[in-house]
Amino acid sequence: MKSVVTTVVSAADAAGRFPSTSDLESVQGSLQRAAARLEAAEKLAAGIDAVAKEGYDACIKKYPYLNDAGEANSTDVFKEKCLRDIKHYLRLINYCLIVGGTGPLDEWGIAGQREVYRALSLPTAPYVEAMRFTRDRACAPRDMSAQALVEFRALLDYVINSLS
Amino acid sequence: MLDAFSRAVINADSKTACIGGEELSSLRTFISEGNKRLDAVNAVASNASCIVSDSVAGMICENQGLIQAGGNCYPNRRMAACLRDGEIILRYVTYALLAGDASVLEDRCLNGLKETYIALGVPLGSAARAVSIMKACSVAHINQTNEMYSGTPKYRKMETQQGDCSSLASECASYFDRVIAALS
């Protein structure tokens, strides 16, 4: 899975050399920024159910037609699955905050995303709304520190871009 | 290839759980001890040729037959191959130590190594012995307890900040143990 360390090790291995000073400096750089990422991951993990629910409510509020018979949010089973999907994205964001790269989202969220939603004829706009709401709702220092929020929002934007 | 962080993610994903609480605290330790880890990797990587040649020399000292006609380190061509392999194994151990996870060592070095050595007629016992000397050497470099001979002063002291590196030393030793286990 792609991260700073694995990139550095792959490059060193391709050249057949031991980890050099510059390799160690790159790793050190990513470790320095890691504290904020881990803080965001921790806060997100602690409140993931509430965050997902708020995002879900916001997207249904913006797109109430989803509740109509035959639409994506019309039955209890569908409602549960919509909420689950939003929580799924948030969990992958939690992983990306831990790894320090977009590897988990790329491999487990975004790859094949378009094809799946097309096959199930699901609209992507409601997901975008849920992520956008979560991004604008999060606030420092109430939810997490400013630097942690920057990291969190960057990943929410990454998901939004992948869906739009 | 994984590192300590992506390993935690893979484990959490198999349970569809978020990462928080206990797993986070072990990752926080990884970060706060990060400089120590980089110093440890540097201590091993900077002394690599010394560690490799000492280990191969030690292996031969204990088994002189290796450098006599018919031995596996005779002639120079095969001795050179032996030194080269020692360096490759040590290199992958430094990668694993840097990443904090053994997957790079397992996938890129140990997978199929035993079968290759059997096919080439390399004595596995001797190879494992050289690796175990490399382990002792590397651990000594990380802990800065390396000495010339008993009684003589330490040599090649790295000017790093002093601290307790025992957990890193045992982590590094565990990677060498994986190599030894893969060869036996």
XYZ file of C-alpha atoms in Angstrom:
348
model
C 0.000 0.000 0.000
C 1.371 3.366 -1.021
C 2.837 5.523 1.720
C 5.992 7.565 2.180
C 7.886 4.650 3.709
C 6.899 2.116 1.055
C 7.740 4.583 -1.727
C 11.163 5.226 -0.217
C 11.842 1.512 0.263
C 10.728 0.667 -3.288
C 13.043 3.301 -4.725
C 15.984 2.108 -2.618
C 15.277 -1.500 -3.558
C 15.066 -0.698 -7.279
C 18.523 0.856 -7.008
C 19.789 -1.978 -4.815
C 21.108 0.295 -2.113
C 20.771 0.593 1.642
C 18.461 3.323 3.013
C 20.440 6.544 2.562
C 20.375 9.750 4.570
C 17.944 11.327 2.136
C 15.621 8.303 2.435
C 15.674 8.666 6.210
C 14.965 12.411 5.881
C 11.863 11.709 3.779
C 10.541 9.300 6.383
C 11.303 11.786 9.129
C 9.303 14.421 7.224
C 6.209 12.225 7.098
C 6.539 11.297 10.783
C 6.572 14.978 11.722
C 3.196 15.552 10.119
C 1.769 12.305 11.431
C 0.601 13.642 14.815
C -2.114 15.815 13.248
C -3.276 12.972 11.015
C -3.551 10.560 13.914
C -5.479 13.128 15.919
C -7.987 13.517 13.089
C -8.242 9.735 12.775
C -8.878 9.358 16.490
C -11.576 12.042 16.623
C -13.247 10.647 13.517
C -13.205 7.100 14.882
C -14.735 8.276 18.148
C -17.649 10.034 16.460
C -18.040 8.129 13.211
C -21.640 7.026 13.843
C -22.829 10.553 14.588
C -20.820 12.069 11.725
C -22.217 9.550 9.245
C -25.786 10.111 10.485
C -25.503 13.883 10.134
C -24.077 13.566 6.628
C -26.806 11.111 5.682
C -29.571 13.361 7.040
C -28.118 16.336 5.180
C -28.083 14.557 1.822
C -31.650 13.254 2.219
C -32.739 16.765 3.163
C -31.191 18.180 0.011
C -32.525 15.375 -2.211
C -35.938 14.467 -0.691
C -37.006 12.721 -3.926
C -34.827 9.806 -2.775
C -37.594 8.918 -0.318
C -40.144 8.423 -3.142
C -41.264 4.891 -3.925
C -38.680 3.098 -6.051
C -35.887 5.571 -5.278
C -32.599 4.811 -3.482
C -33.792 5.760 0.017
C -37.368 4.465 -0.154
C -37.311 1.404 2.136
C -35.772 0.702 5.524
C -33.252 -1.643 3.934
C -32.242 1.051 1.431
C -31.988 3.692 4.161
C -29.684 1.453 6.150
C -27.521 0.829 3.100
C -27.241 4.542 2.288
C -26.067 5.259 5.806
C -23.673 2.311 5.644
C -22.124 3.606 2.411
C -21.457 7.025 3.908
C -19.935 5.416 6.964
C -17.853 3.246 4.651
C -16.295 6.328 3.043
C -15.614 7.838 6.446
C -13.924 4.628 7.587
C -11.688 4.656 4.502
C -10.855 8.288 5.280
C -9.915 7.139 8.788
C -7.534 4.600 7.194
C -6.051 7.192 4.869
C -5.375 9.465 7.835
C -3.509 6.594 9.497
C -1.463 5.622 6.432
C -0.723 9.212 5.430
C -1.716 8.657 1.812
C -4.755 7.946 -0.307
C -3.961 4.238 -0.725
C -6.983 2.807 1.181
C -9.472 5.118 -0.584
C -7.930 4.411 -3.985
C -7.812 0.650 -3.550
C -11.021 -0.001 -1.618
C -13.248 2.967 -2.399
C -12.563 4.620 -5.709
C -11.432 1.712 -7.891
C -14.600 0.483 -9.646
C -16.793 3.054 -7.897
C -18.233 4.577 -11.064
C -19.066 1.161 -12.542
C -20.814 -0.015 -9.355
C -22.985 3.087 -9.018
C -23.875 2.925 -12.713
C -24.796 -0.761 -12.474
C -27.022 -0.094 -9.450
C -28.291 3.161 -11.047
C -27.454 5.136 -7.918
C -26.922 8.898 -8.113
C -23.547 10.145 -6.826
C -24.727 13.668 -6.030
C -26.182 12.671 -2.615
C -22.821 11.202 -1.576
C -21.158 14.428 -2.616
C -23.659 16.371 -0.518
C -23.022 14.149 2.518
C -19.254 14.637 2.205
C -19.606 18.359 1.559
C -21.823 18.739 4.618
C -19.329 16.812 6.761
C -16.484 18.975 5.461
C -18.255 22.261 6.199
C -19.729 21.047 9.495
C -16.364 20.045 10.979
C -14.870 22.892 12.905
C -11.672 23.621 14.822
C -11.028 23.606 17.708
C -14.440 22.140 18.638
C -13.980 18.869 16.771
C -10.208 18.675 16.329
C -7.171 20.935 16.046
C -6.785 23.179 12.996
C -3.987 21.128 11.443
C -5.927 17.886 11.949
C -8.944 19.474 10.297
C -6.848 20.410 7.256
C -5.849 16.771 6.821
C -9.432 15.549 7.321
C -10.921 18.055 4.869
C -8.308 17.259 2.234
C -9.472 13.637 2.201
C -13.168 14.596 2.130
C -12.374 16.764 -0.895
C -10.556 13.834 -2.442
C -13.713 11.707 -2.143
C -15.893 14.517 -3.494
C -13.639 14.910 -6.525
C -13.709 11.185 -7.173
C -17.527 11.239 -7.152
C -18.051 14.294 -9.313
C 4.492 -3.912 0.669
C 3.224 -2.643 4.014
C 4.538 -0.452 6.813
C 3.452 -0.269 10.448
C 0.591 2.078 9.543
C -0.800 0.155 6.579
C -0.490 -3.069 8.582
C -2.843 -1.550 11.184
C -5.207 -0.516 8.386
C -5.249 -4.019 6.847
C -6.016 -5.527 10.265
C -8.815 -3.030 10.941
C -10.315 -3.509 7.472
C -10.626 -7.260 8.013
C -12.922 -6.413 10.945
C -14.587 -3.446 9.133
C -13.619 -1.333 12.116
C -12.200 2.157 12.438
C -8.761 2.657 13.923
C -8.929 4.372 17.280
C -7.936 3.867 20.884
C -5.350 1.155 21.534
C -4.059 0.677 17.988
C -3.563 4.424 17.746
C -1.457 4.520 20.866
C 0.976 1.949 19.463
C 1.224 4.001 16.261
C 1.816 7.121 18.346
C 4.738 5.333 20.000
C 6.039 4.499 16.520
C 5.973 8.207 15.692
C 7.443 9.449 18.945
C 10.235 6.849 18.706
C 10.683 7.677 15.012
C 14.050 9.359 15.367
C 15.416 6.379 17.267
C 14.274 4.095 14.475
C 15.974 6.235 11.837
C 19.182 6.250 13.904
C 18.979 2.461 14.200
C 18.520 2.031 10.449
C 21.430 4.388 9.884
C 23.608 2.507 12.390
C 23.077 -0.755 10.508
C 23.171 0.669 6.967
C 26.315 2.720 7.569
C 28.177 -0.289 8.931
C 26.765 -2.712 6.384
C 29.972 -3.884 4.707
C 31.635 -4.321 8.089
C 28.694 -6.360 9.410
C 28.550 -8.541 6.294
C 32.263 -9.264 6.011
C 32.605 -9.973 9.748
C 29.683 -12.386 9.599
C 30.929 -14.294 6.577
C 34.437 -14.369 8.047
C 33.009 -15.662 11.323
C 31.054 -18.368 9.523
C 34.240 -19.493 7.726
C 36.322 -19.393 10.917
C 33.957 -21.902 12.469
C 33.954 -24.087 9.370
C 37.299 -23.929 7.547
C 36.130 -26.521 5.042
C 34.160 -23.814 3.273
C 37.309 -22.205 1.815
C 39.106 -25.405 0.890
C 38.784 -26.898 -2.569
C 35.250 -28.291 -2.831
C 33.937 -25.926 -0.135
C 31.099 -23.575 -0.935
C 33.177 -20.411 -0.448
C 35.960 -21.638 -2.768
C 37.138 -20.152 -5.118
C 36.829 -16.346 -4.846
C 33.931 -16.283 -7.265
C 31.754 -18.219 -4.826
C 33.048 -16.308 -1.819
C 32.012 -13.099 -3.613
C 28.536 -14.531 -4.211
C 28.306 -15.333 -0.512
C 29.258 -11.784 0.509
C 26.794 -10.387 -2.010
C 23.950 -12.511 -0.608
C 24.794 -11.459 2.934
C 24.560 -7.846 1.872
C 21.218 -8.415 0.127
C 19.707 -10.055 3.208
C 20.997 -7.286 5.467
C 19.587 -4.695 3.075
C 16.097 -6.166 3.254
C 16.340 -6.302 7.048
C 17.098 -2.562 7.087
C 14.056 -1.974 4.864
C 11.874 -3.967 7.263
C 13.288 -2.054 10.227
C 12.598 1.263 8.486
C 9.018 0.270 7.613
C 8.366 -1.363 10.999
C 6.896 -4.378 9.205
C 8.383 -7.606 7.844
C 6.313 -7.776 4.648
C 9.034 -6.307 2.397
C 11.552 -8.818 3.771
C 9.146 -11.740 3.378
C 7.846 -10.851 -0.095
C 10.997 -9.683 -1.800
C 13.742 -11.663 -0.090
C 12.669 -14.741 1.871
C 9.930 -16.008 -0.444
C 11.590 -18.900 -2.291
C 15.043 -18.254 -0.829
C 15.362 -21.673 0.761
C 14.325 -23.435 -2.445
C 16.830 -21.356 -4.432
C 19.637 -22.202 -2.017
C 18.766 -25.906 -2.094
C 18.753 -25.836 -5.907
C 22.133 -24.084 -5.966
C 23.614 -26.399 -3.339
C 24.219 -23.618 -0.792
C 24.575 -25.119 2.720
C 21.569 -23.751 4.649
C 23.168 -24.276 8.058
C 26.175 -22.116 7.195
C 23.972 -19.432 5.671
C 21.824 -19.362 8.809
C 24.968 -19.114 10.945
C 26.193 -16.081 8.992
C 22.757 -14.472 9.422
C 22.822 -15.074 13.161
C 26.228 -13.344 13.389
C 24.796 -10.455 11.371
C 21.981 -10.322 13.927
C 24.399 -10.067 16.848
C 26.447 -7.444 14.981
C 23.447 -5.301 14.039
C 21.965 -5.451 17.524
C 25.341 -4.371 18.927
C 25.467 -1.444 16.500
C 21.934 -0.366 17.424
C 22.638 -0.624 21.162
C 26.178 0.745 20.697
C 27.685 -2.157 22.623
C 29.981 -3.265 19.800
C 33.585 -3.988 20.826
C 36.809 -5.020 19.054
C 37.701 -7.963 21.283
C 36.693 -8.518 24.870
C 38.469 -5.980 27.050
C 39.326 -3.530 24.276
C 37.443 -0.251 23.919
C 34.387 0.153 21.743
C 34.936 1.247 18.197
C 32.959 3.219 15.609
C 30.642 4.916 18.020
C 27.854 6.735 16.168
C 27.369 10.213 17.579
C 23.635 9.858 18.137
C 21.552 10.904 21.083
C 21.687 8.316 23.857
C 18.566 6.443 24.865
C 16.955 3.068 25.387
C 16.907 1.221 22.072
C 16.117 -2.221 23.470
C 12.722 -2.506 21.772
C 14.202 -1.526 18.401
C 17.079 -3.944 18.912
C 14.700 -6.796 19.639
C 12.522 -5.820 16.676
C 15.597 -5.907 14.443
C 16.597 -9.281 15.944
C 13.124 -10.616 15.156
C 13.633 -9.800 11.455
C 16.907 -11.748 11.448
C 15.097 -14.598 13.221
C 12.605 -14.650 10.360
C 15.486 -15.068 7.918
C 16.941 -17.901 9.998
C 13.530 -19.545 10.266
C 13.031 -19.247 6.512
C 16.341 -21.026 5.913
C 15.757 -23.930 8.260
